[in-house]
């Protein structure tokens, strides 16, 4: 993931020893019956240096029925975050007034019946065009939210606690996001440092866009480019279909990305 990409759904997988069939959906005598169901919430935690951290809060895809021998069984469980739910909520038949991006995200989460306790939404800096969806429109709540986040040059994601988070472009360059929250190291730990492994930074052509073009409904095409970058890396064009209210906002959007 990086700033120029939409954040994708978080996923997880793990293996459990289920020799007593506690996680068998057909075991009516199991301690978790009848809650062994698809999309049941699941949370994992980790303890590091005496501190407990919530690693993920997601939802179970399925409970595979696997038996290995008479006295032992394993289950490979896969999970996905709240993007799964939002990707199946249609917004067809709904209309949204011209509003700031944060208000649009909140309205779309309301359409999706997303719990208010599981959302932290910034106000937003960009005024968006009204959005009207016909009853046959296949647009989902997730794609509409991501479109609003793109116009804002913000971020929308599900955090480790399972909350829907929207950061507008001012939020993520302001405290606490503008100050270091932790120091990670792959060598001997010093006081206050945390270990990491298998983090590989991306440095490739897929991050290079030097010719940005934007358009909004009813507006004029806007362009922004970097001549020096084009000379070095050739022209690499990125098209943006914006929901911004004015052409000036569209131009600001693509200049910000450039």
XYZ file of C-alpha atoms in Angstrom:
258
model
C 0.000 0.000 0.000
C 1.091 3.561 -0.640
C -0.346 7.050 -0.902
C -1.352 6.764 -4.564
C -3.260 3.491 -4.098
C -6.590 2.808 -2.500
C -6.149 0.819 0.687
C -7.344 -2.744 0.146
C -9.165 -5.058 2.542
C -7.140 -6.443 5.408
C -7.091 -10.238 5.564
C -5.823 -12.852 7.962
C -5.345 -16.598 8.236
C -4.507 -18.990 11.029
C -4.661 -22.642 11.935
C -6.454 -23.967 15.006
C -6.275 -27.324 16.754
C -9.894 -28.462 16.954
C -9.643 -32.077 18.097
C -12.629 -31.528 20.426
C -14.715 -30.028 17.573
C -15.373 -26.814 19.500
C -15.309 -24.917 16.194
C -17.405 -27.400 14.235
C -20.642 -25.686 13.065
C -22.406 -29.066 13.256
C -21.420 -29.782 16.860
C -24.581 -28.817 18.735
C -22.875 -29.708 22.032
C -19.913 -27.421 21.466
C -19.373 -24.479 23.863
C -19.596 -21.951 21.012
C -22.643 -23.376 19.258
C -24.641 -21.801 17.593
C -22.201 -18.897 17.131
C -19.793 -20.753 14.841
C -21.018 -18.816 11.803
C -19.613 -16.943 8.801
C -18.796 -13.273 9.491
C -18.629 -13.801 13.249
C -16.225 -11.177 14.715
C -12.792 -12.422 15.685
C -9.929 -10.588 17.383
C -6.295 -11.461 17.968
C -3.969 -9.899 20.524
C -0.238 -10.058 21.143
C 1.792 -9.425 24.274
C 5.123 -7.638 23.766
C 7.359 -6.460 26.597
C 4.463 -6.829 29.023
C 2.088 -4.737 26.896
C -0.997 -6.223 25.236
C -1.717 -5.044 21.685
C -4.773 -5.674 19.542
C -3.371 -7.036 16.285
C -6.570 -7.364 14.272
C -10.338 -7.288 14.555
C -11.868 -8.997 11.553
C -14.627 -11.409 10.501
C -14.430 -15.127 9.740
C -14.916 -16.027 6.074
C -15.897 -19.630 6.705
C -15.457 -22.564 9.078
C -14.056 -25.413 6.942
C -15.231 -28.881 7.946
C -11.926 -30.726 8.172
C -11.225 -33.913 10.108
C -7.761 -35.480 10.360
C -7.942 -38.918 11.926
C -10.082 -40.073 14.824
C -8.537 -37.921 17.547
C -7.112 -34.842 15.849
C -8.411 -32.063 13.600
C -7.084 -28.765 12.273
C -8.995 -25.898 10.726
C -7.475 -23.293 8.423
C -9.465 -20.140 9.147
C -9.407 -17.094 6.873
C -10.648 -13.680 7.913
C -11.347 -10.297 6.340
C -11.919 -6.815 7.749
C -14.946 -4.528 7.477
C -14.287 -3.778 3.798
C -16.010 -7.104 3.106
C -19.287 -5.855 4.582
C -19.064 -2.423 2.936
C -18.340 -3.980 -0.468
C -21.738 -5.720 -0.419
C -23.850 -2.688 0.500
C -25.486 -1.119 -2.549
C -26.211 2.617 -2.527
C -28.655 2.470 -5.437
C -31.745 4.616 -4.790
C -29.891 6.910 -2.380
C -29.086 10.584 -2.926
C -26.427 12.618 -1.140
C -26.299 16.416 -0.998
C -23.215 18.491 -1.719
C -21.153 18.138 1.454
C -17.642 17.933 2.816
C -15.880 14.625 2.230
C -16.085 13.613 5.889
C -19.844 14.190 5.954
C -20.172 12.106 2.758
C -18.253 9.217 4.312
C -20.444 9.415 7.426
C -23.614 9.429 5.301
C -22.458 6.389 3.343
C -21.601 4.525 6.553
C -25.108 5.353 7.776
C -26.512 3.804 4.590
C -24.414 0.714 5.337
C -25.750 0.604 8.936
C -22.152 0.688 10.156
C -22.007 1.084 13.980
C -21.206 4.642 15.040
C -19.010 3.257 17.825
C -16.778 1.726 15.143
C -15.965 4.845 13.158
C -13.609 7.807 13.439
C -14.248 10.249 10.615
C -12.354 13.481 9.974
C -14.373 16.503 8.850
C -12.773 16.724 5.408
C -11.452 19.712 3.476
C -13.079 19.213 0.067
C -16.673 20.079 -0.840
C -18.099 17.277 -2.984
C -20.680 17.379 -5.733
C -24.156 15.992 -4.966
C -24.393 12.265 -5.702
C -27.568 10.662 -7.018
C -27.767 6.906 -7.542
C -30.610 5.302 -9.476
C -32.248 2.185 -8.080
C -30.377 0.069 -10.657
C -26.963 1.594 -9.870
C -24.508 -1.103 -8.762
C -22.211 1.276 -6.851
C -21.308 -0.036 -3.399
C -20.831 1.905 -0.185
C -17.144 0.969 -0.195
C -16.471 2.268 -3.710
C -18.410 5.489 -3.030
C -16.426 6.066 0.186
C -13.145 5.399 -1.623
C -14.152 7.870 -4.325
C -14.764 10.535 -1.684
C -11.433 9.724 -0.021
C -9.653 9.974 -3.382
C -11.126 13.416 -4.098
C -10.039 14.516 -0.612
C -6.556 13.000 -1.071
C -7.285 11.302 2.221
C -7.228 7.747 3.517
C -10.032 5.349 4.392
C -9.236 2.054 6.103
C -10.215 -0.366 8.865
C -7.768 -0.242 11.772
C -6.615 -3.052 14.047
C -9.483 -2.418 16.457
C -12.009 -2.866 13.638
C -12.910 0.829 13.360
C -13.622 2.557 10.044
C -11.090 5.410 9.875
C -11.194 8.374 7.499
C -8.254 10.772 7.526
C -8.589 13.904 5.434
C -5.446 15.402 3.904
C -4.929 17.764 6.863
C -5.420 15.078 9.525
C -2.587 12.812 8.490
C -0.039 15.660 8.423
C -1.147 16.865 11.876
C -0.476 15.463 15.387
C -0.431 12.666 16.332
C 0.149 11.427 12.769
C 2.926 13.946 12.080
C 5.045 12.754 15.009
C 6.774 9.417 15.502
C 4.691 6.919 17.474
C 7.222 4.095 17.661
C 10.732 3.088 16.656
C 11.158 -0.303 14.973
C 14.478 -2.093 14.546
C 15.799 -5.397 13.216
C 18.874 -5.327 15.448
C 19.394 -5.416 19.215
C 16.521 -3.623 20.929
C 17.164 -0.455 22.875
C 14.730 0.952 25.417
C 11.397 1.758 23.805
C 12.179 0.072 20.479
C 10.080 -2.635 18.838
C 11.278 -5.507 16.634
C 10.199 -6.078 13.046
C 10.818 -8.578 10.273
C 10.023 -8.970 6.573
C 9.248 -5.302 5.891
C 10.296 -4.626 2.299
C 10.059 -1.046 0.984
C 8.850 -0.559 -2.579
C 11.034 1.421 -4.984
C 9.796 0.761 -8.493
C 8.221 2.356 -11.542
C 4.688 1.647 -10.311
C 4.981 4.660 -7.992
C 5.908 7.084 -10.762
C 3.180 9.346 -12.197
C 4.339 12.645 -13.676
C 1.380 13.594 -15.881
C -1.866 13.972 -13.931
C -5.234 14.666 -15.566
C -8.493 15.281 -13.728
C -12.113 15.835 -14.649
C -15.346 16.294 -12.712
C -18.953 15.966 -13.859
C -19.841 19.140 -15.769
C -16.305 20.514 -15.523
C -13.326 21.134 -17.775
C -10.245 18.877 -17.950
C -7.430 19.866 -15.613
C -3.762 18.897 -16.002
C -0.590 19.005 -13.926
C 2.797 17.637 -14.966
C 6.489 17.550 -14.007
C 8.753 18.204 -16.983
C 11.936 17.040 -15.272
C 10.336 13.752 -14.249
C 8.960 13.199 -17.773
C 12.434 13.756 -19.226
C 13.926 11.160 -16.896
C 11.166 8.535 -16.679
C 9.118 9.193 -19.859
C 5.552 10.411 -19.607
C 3.495 8.355 -17.132
C -0.121 9.486 -17.044
C -2.686 9.084 -14.263
C -6.352 9.931 -14.906
C -8.591 11.044 -12.024
C -12.393 11.202 -12.154
C -13.151 13.593 -9.323
C -16.268 14.310 -7.284
C -14.933 17.766 -6.343
C -17.344 20.705 -6.552
C -15.193 23.043 -8.711
C -12.502 22.794 -11.386
C -10.115 24.620 -9.054
C -10.566 21.831 -6.506
C -9.827 19.225 -9.181
C -6.646 21.079 -10.103
C -5.614 21.242 -6.449
C -6.289 17.514 -6.138
C -4.011 16.484 -8.984
C -1.325 19.052 -8.083
C -1.291 17.606 -4.564
C -0.728 14.099 -5.980
C 1.937 15.298 -8.395
